[in-house]
Amino acid sequence: ETGVTQSPTHLIKTRGQQVTLRCSSQSGHNTVSWYQQALGQGPQFIFQYYREEENGRGNFPPRFSGLQFPNYSSELNVNALELDDSALYLCASSLTGANVLTFGAGSRLTVL
Amino acid sequence: SQELEQSPQSLIVQEGKNLTINCTSSKTLYGLYWYKQKYGEGLIFLMMLQKGGEEKSHEKITAKLDEKKQQSSLHITASQPSHAGIYLCGADGAGGTSYGKLTFGQGTILTVHP
């Protein structure tokens, strides 16, 4: 079975730009959660998608948005990038009603 | 909101030594998850603890949940260089119903010298 794959692995943007990060969930997993991990910190929950709808959101502003597609893959979009958005963005998939997450390797975003 | 505090923040041990990492919650723990992360990579699931007093082991790693103390500990016996990495505890703060919306501690960086 394939795990969680994320793309791109690294990217550099400038302040004010927009970015889209992509995630393919593990085979059979229908729920996708996104986390932001700043350097030296633990991951912080951004939001979760189930059945193509947002199913819970952490303390992140509306410029962080997402999508889930019928094949359960997902996108994270961040508008009007700020320097503090520089972080490792982790996607995790799971089965509905399960708390054990399978994480991807992450997308490292640098905002200059 | 729930907060998790891990101690120590970093740990350097000689290969073969035992070590313990602690995770203390500001609220009641309903589910506690331990993950390991290689620097800059994704998290690998280690163990899940859901009941007070529960203890689980996998190879040389043992995790315990002390519900009264709102604390969990991760113990590694006879550490090896392969144990090096960042250990993260994550908690389900919604009585076991957060389903993937976890709160994580800040992580403990473990270095094992051969």
mmCIF file of C-alpha atoms in Angstrom:
data_model
loop_
_atom_site.group_PDB
_atom_site.id
_atom_site.type_symbol
_atom_site.label_atom_id
_atom_site.label_comp_id
_atom_site.label_asym_id
_atom_site.label_seq_id
_atom_site.Cartn_x
_atom_site.Cartn_y
_atom_site.Cartn_z
ATOM 1 C CA GLU A 1 0.000 0.000 0.000
ATOM 2 C CA THR A 2 1.238 3.493 -0.790
ATOM 3 C CA GLY A 3 1.734 5.993 2.013
ATOM 4 C CA VAL A 4 0.996 9.704 2.063
ATOM 5 C CA THR A 5 2.776 11.678 -0.638
ATOM 6 C CA GLN A 6 3.226 15.440 -0.668
ATOM 7 C CA SER A 7 4.408 17.868 -3.306
ATOM 8 C CA PRO A 8 6.429 19.927 -3.748
ATOM 9 C CA THR A 9 9.059 18.930 -1.179
ATOM 10 C CA HIS A 10 10.641 22.371 -1.047
ATOM 11 C CA LEU A 11 9.626 25.774 -2.344
ATOM 12 C CA ILE A 12 10.569 29.391 -1.909
ATOM 13 C CA LYS A 13 8.105 32.255 -2.187
ATOM 14 C CA THR A 14 8.147 35.968 -1.456
ATOM 15 C CA ARG A 15 5.860 37.893 0.856
ATOM 16 C CA GLY A 16 2.411 38.519 -0.569
ATOM 17 C CA GLN A 17 2.499 35.589 -2.987
ATOM 18 C CA GLN A 18 0.181 32.603 -2.926
ATOM 19 C CA VAL A 19 1.112 28.931 -2.619
ATOM 20 C CA THR A 20 -0.624 25.596 -3.200
ATOM 21 C CA LEU A 21 0.582 22.408 -1.553
ATOM 22 C CA ARG A 22 -0.690 18.976 -2.557
ATOM 23 C CA CYS A 23 -1.267 15.734 -0.737
ATOM 24 C CA SER A 24 -2.277 12.227 -1.780
ATOM 25 C CA SER A 25 -3.697 10.218 1.093
ATOM 26 C CA GLN A 26 -2.812 6.643 1.939
ATOM 27 C CA SER A 27 -4.855 4.087 0.050
ATOM 28 C CA GLY A 28 -8.186 3.569 1.797
ATOM 29 C CA HIS A 29 -7.937 6.679 3.994
ATOM 30 C CA ASN A 30 -10.781 9.164 3.514
ATOM 31 C CA THR A 31 -9.794 11.910 5.955
ATOM 32 C CA VAL A 32 -6.950 14.387 5.478
ATOM 33 C CA SER A 33 -5.532 16.702 8.132
ATOM 34 C CA TRP A 34 -2.995 19.466 7.599
ATOM 35 C CA TYR A 35 -0.431 20.611 10.149
ATOM 36 C CA GLN A 36 2.092 23.454 10.233
ATOM 37 C CA GLN A 37 5.412 22.824 11.966
ATOM 38 C CA ALA A 38 7.632 25.828 12.575
ATOM 39 C CA LEU A 39 11.324 25.220 13.208
ATOM 40 C CA GLY A 40 11.907 23.760 16.661
ATOM 41 C CA GLN A 41 8.191 23.402 17.402
ATOM 42 C CA GLY A 42 5.650 20.630 17.367
ATOM 43 C CA PRO A 43 3.068 20.432 14.575
ATOM 44 C CA GLN A 44 0.010 22.692 14.861
ATOM 45 C CA PHE A 45 -3.353 21.596 13.500
ATOM 46 C CA ILE A 46 -4.546 23.752 10.589
ATOM 47 C CA PHE A 47 -7.697 21.977 9.390
ATOM 48 C CA GLN A 48 -9.151 18.632 8.428
ATOM 49 C CA TYR A 49 -11.131 17.519 5.377
ATOM 50 C CA TYR A 50 -13.671 14.728 5.175
ATOM 51 C CA ARG A 51 -16.121 14.094 2.350
ATOM 52 C CA GLU A 52 -14.721 17.118 0.516
ATOM 53 C CA GLU A 53 -15.714 19.492 3.311
ATOM 54 C CA GLU A 54 -13.785 21.180 6.085
ATOM 55 C CA ASN A 55 -14.291 19.192 9.278
ATOM 56 C CA GLY A 56 -12.638 21.264 11.967
ATOM 57 C CA ARG A 57 -10.122 24.080 11.957
ATOM 58 C CA GLY A 58 -7.334 25.201 14.244
ATOM 59 C CA ASN A 59 -6.333 28.754 15.075
ATOM 60 C CA PHE A 60 -5.355 29.816 11.554
ATOM 61 C CA PRO A 61 -6.658 32.815 9.570
ATOM 62 C CA PRO A 62 -8.964 32.470 6.536
ATOM 63 C CA ARG A 63 -6.072 33.006 4.127
ATOM 64 C CA PHE A 64 -5.302 29.356 4.865
ATOM 65 C CA SER A 65 -7.800 27.345 2.852
ATOM 66 C CA GLY A 66 -8.064 23.849 1.504
ATOM 67 C CA LEU A 67 -9.798 21.429 -0.769
ATOM 68 C CA GLN A 68 -10.415 17.719 -0.822
ATOM 69 C CA PHE A 69 -11.148 15.877 -4.045
ATOM 70 C CA PRO A 70 -13.338 12.803 -4.697
ATOM 71 C CA ASN A 71 -10.236 10.574 -4.656
ATOM 72 C CA TYR A 72 -9.513 11.927 -1.111
ATOM 73 C CA SER A 73 -6.418 13.853 -2.188
ATOM 74 C CA SER A 74 -6.169 17.374 -0.816
ATOM 75 C CA GLU A 75 -4.700 20.817 -1.356
ATOM 76 C CA LEU A 76 -3.624 23.485 1.095
ATOM 77 C CA ASN A 77 -3.684 27.044 -0.213
ATOM 78 C CA VAL A 78 -2.116 29.989 1.539
ATOM 79 C CA ASN A 79 -2.756 33.522 0.253
ATOM 80 C CA ALA A 80 -0.868 36.730 1.013
ATOM 81 C CA LEU A 81 2.151 34.880 2.370
ATOM 82 C CA GLU A 82 3.880 36.288 5.438
ATOM 83 C CA LEU A 83 7.394 35.618 6.704
ATOM 84 C CA ASP A 84 5.946 33.641 9.652
ATOM 85 C CA ASP A 85 4.359 31.197 7.212
ATOM 86 C CA SER A 86 7.818 29.707 6.663
ATOM 87 C CA ALA A 87 7.471 26.170 8.022
ATOM 88 C CA LEU A 88 7.190 22.479 7.244
ATOM 89 C CA TYR A 89 3.628 21.703 6.168
ATOM 90 C CA LEU A 90 2.575 18.184 6.986
ATOM 91 C CA CYS A 91 -0.342 16.289 5.556
ATOM 92 C CA ALA A 92 -1.740 13.305 7.429
ATOM 93 C CA SER A 93 -4.424 10.855 6.386
ATOM 94 C CA SER A 94 -6.608 8.581 8.457
ATOM 95 C CA LEU A 95 -9.782 6.568 8.408
ATOM 96 C CA THR A 96 -12.968 8.223 9.617
ATOM 97 C CA GLY A 97 -13.237 8.009 13.365
ATOM 98 C CA ALA A 98 -9.619 7.036 13.831
ATOM 99 C CA ASN A 99 -7.003 9.008 15.677
ATOM 100 C CA VAL A 100 -3.903 7.286 14.343
ATOM 101 C CA LEU A 101 -2.491 9.474 11.593
ATOM 102 C CA THR A 102 -0.205 8.528 8.713
ATOM 103 C CA PHE A 103 1.990 11.486 7.848
ATOM 104 C CA GLY A 104 3.656 12.492 4.632
ATOM 105 C CA ALA A 105 7.244 13.743 4.513
ATOM 106 C CA GLY A 106 6.079 17.349 4.318
ATOM 107 C CA SER A 107 6.508 20.398 2.113
ATOM 108 C CA ARG A 108 9.061 22.903 3.345
ATOM 109 C CA LEU A 109 7.983 26.457 2.546
ATOM 110 C CA THR A 110 10.373 29.372 2.837
ATOM 111 C CA VAL A 111 8.935 32.883 2.567
ATOM 112 C CA LEU A 112 11.429 35.660 1.832
ATOM 113 C CA SER B 1 -7.147 24.776 24.932
ATOM 114 C CA GLN B 2 -4.951 21.846 25.820
ATOM 115 C CA GLU B 3 -1.192 22.277 26.059
ATOM 116 C CA LEU B 4 1.473 19.596 26.177
ATOM 117 C CA GLU B 5 4.881 20.159 27.739
ATOM 118 C CA GLN B 6 7.693 17.736 26.950
ATOM 119 C CA SER B 7 10.825 17.270 29.017
ATOM 120 C CA PRO B 8 13.656 17.323 28.486
ATOM 121 C CA GLN B 9 13.762 19.499 25.366
ATOM 122 C CA SER B 10 16.902 17.717 24.233
ATOM 123 C CA LEU B 11 18.839 14.687 25.378
ATOM 124 C CA ILE B 12 22.284 13.358 24.496
ATOM 125 C CA VAL B 13 23.096 9.806 25.564
ATOM 126 C CA GLN B 14 25.764 7.227 24.938
ATOM 127 C CA GLU B 15 24.724 4.140 23.002
ATOM 128 C CA GLY B 16 23.449 1.454 25.343
ATOM 129 C CA LYS B 17 22.069 3.844 27.963
ATOM 130 C CA ASN B 18 18.437 3.967 29.036
ATOM 131 C CA LEU B 19 16.439 7.183 28.819
ATOM 132 C CA THR B 20 12.995 8.604 29.585
ATOM 133 C CA ILE B 21 11.026 11.395 27.916
ATOM 134 C CA ASN B 22 8.015 12.900 29.675
ATOM 135 C CA CYS B 23 4.903 14.566 28.318
ATOM 136 C CA THR B 24 2.645 16.523 30.688
ATOM 137 C CA SER B 25 -0.768 17.804 29.736
ATOM 138 C CA SER B 26 -2.604 20.879 31.030
ATOM 139 C CA LYS B 27 -5.878 18.940 30.817
ATOM 140 C CA THR B 28 -7.179 15.399 31.228
ATOM 141 C CA LEU B 29 -5.628 12.992 28.772
ATOM 142 C CA TYR B 30 -8.110 10.855 26.870
ATOM 143 C CA GLY B 31 -5.741 9.656 24.202
ATOM 144 C CA LEU B 32 -1.989 10.093 23.985
ATOM 145 C CA TYR B 33 0.067 9.387 20.892
ATOM 146 C CA TRP B 34 3.808 9.109 20.511
ATOM 147 C CA TYR B 35 5.446 9.850 17.176
ATOM 148 C CA LYS B 36 9.060 9.947 16.026
ATOM 149 C CA GLN B 37 10.378 12.405 13.443
ATOM 150 C CA LYS B 38 13.648 12.480 11.611
ATOM 151 C CA TYR B 39 14.784 16.076 11.163
ATOM 152 C CA GLY B 40 12.699 17.821 8.506
ATOM 153 C CA GLU B 41 10.679 14.716 7.673
ATOM 154 C CA GLY B 42 7.240 13.357 8.435
ATOM 155 C CA LEU B 43 6.117 11.768 11.676
ATOM 156 C CA ILE B 44 6.179 8.016 12.239
ATOM 157 C CA PHE B 45 3.552 6.589 14.593
ATOM 158 C CA LEU B 46 4.994 4.721 17.564
ATOM 159 C CA MET B 47 2.230 4.043 20.077
ATOM 160 C CA MET B 48 -1.238 5.041 21.217
ATOM 161 C CA LEU B 49 -2.347 5.011 24.868
ATOM 162 C CA GLN B 50 -5.975 5.447 25.774
ATOM 163 C CA LYS B 51 -6.541 4.226 29.301
ATOM 164 C CA GLY B 52 -5.094 5.331 32.601
ATOM 165 C CA GLY B 53 -2.319 3.009 33.656
ATOM 166 C CA GLU B 54 -1.969 1.613 30.155
ATOM 167 C CA GLU B 55 1.508 0.534 29.143
ATOM 168 C CA LYS B 56 2.637 -0.528 25.691
ATOM 169 C CA SER B 57 5.952 -1.768 24.366
ATOM 170 C CA HIS B 58 7.446 -2.113 20.937
ATOM 171 C CA GLU B 59 10.943 -3.481 20.616
ATOM 172 C CA LYS B 60 12.981 -1.429 23.104
ATOM 173 C CA ILE B 61 10.474 1.402 23.534
ATOM 174 C CA THR B 62 7.871 1.436 26.337
ATOM 175 C CA ALA B 63 5.209 4.087 26.850
ATOM 176 C CA LYS B 64 2.968 4.568 29.876
ATOM 177 C CA LEU B 65 -0.049 6.760 30.579
ATOM 178 C CA ASP B 66 -0.658 8.144 34.073
ATOM 179 C CA GLU B 67 -4.126 9.620 33.813
ATOM 180 C CA LYS B 68 -4.135 11.074 37.356
ATOM 181 C CA LYS B 69 -0.916 12.947 36.724
ATOM 182 C CA GLN B 70 -2.040 13.889 33.223
ATOM 183 C CA GLN B 71 1.308 12.592 32.081
ATOM 184 C CA SER B 72 2.852 10.055 29.754
ATOM 185 C CA SER B 73 6.393 8.752 29.648
ATOM 186 C CA LEU B 74 8.408 7.144 26.871
ATOM 187 C CA HIS B 75 11.268 4.910 27.954
ATOM 188 C CA ILE B 76 13.981 3.571 25.679
ATOM 189 C CA THR B 77 16.077 0.681 26.905
ATOM 190 C CA ALA B 78 19.639 0.162 25.656
ATOM 191 C CA SER B 79 19.510 3.066 23.204
ATOM 192 C CA GLN B 80 20.959 2.719 19.703
ATOM 193 C CA PRO B 81 21.935 5.344 17.098
ATOM 194 C CA SER B 82 18.774 4.343 15.186
ATOM 195 C CA HIS B 83 16.725 5.754 18.076
ATOM 196 C CA ALA B 84 17.998 9.270 17.358
ATOM 197 C CA GLY B 85 15.407 11.772 16.217
ATOM 198 C CA ILE B 86 12.672 14.018 17.538
ATOM 199 C CA TYR B 87 10.041 12.432 19.763
ATOM 200 C CA LEU B 88 6.649 14.100 19.828
ATOM 201 C CA CYS B 89 3.665 13.442 22.021
ATOM 202 C CA GLY B 90 0.221 14.294 20.714
ATOM 203 C CA ALA B 91 -3.075 14.391 22.553
ATOM 204 C CA ASP B 92 -6.709 14.115 21.689
ATOM 205 C CA GLY B 93 -8.269 16.902 23.715
ATOM 206 C CA ALA B 94 -11.877 16.194 22.895
ATOM 207 C CA GLY B 95 -12.557 13.169 25.053
ATOM 208 C CA GLY B 96 -11.349 10.772 22.427
ATOM 209 C CA THR B 97 -13.445 12.237 19.637
ATOM 210 C CA SER B 98 -11.134 14.669 17.932
ATOM 211 C CA TYR B 99 -10.348 12.108 15.245
ATOM 212 C CA GLY B 100 -7.064 13.342 13.942
ATOM 213 C CA LYS B 101 -7.111 16.900 15.276
ATOM 214 C CA LEU B 102 -4.252 16.474 17.691
ATOM 215 C CA THR B 103 -2.357 18.886 19.908
ATOM 216 C CA PHE B 104 1.381 18.188 19.963
ATOM 217 C CA GLY B 105 4.149 18.955 22.406
ATOM 218 C CA GLN B 106 7.197 20.867 21.243
ATOM 219 C CA GLY B 107 9.254 17.707 20.822
ATOM 220 C CA THR B 108 12.325 16.178 22.474
ATOM 221 C CA ILE B 109 15.492 15.948 20.381
ATOM 222 C CA LEU B 110 17.351 12.713 21.096
ATOM 223 C CA THR B 111 20.987 12.243 20.093
ATOM 224 C CA VAL B 112 22.646 8.857 20.612
ATOM 225 C CA HIS B 113 26.436 8.733 20.391
ATOM 226 C CA PRO B 114 28.004 5.426 19.246
#
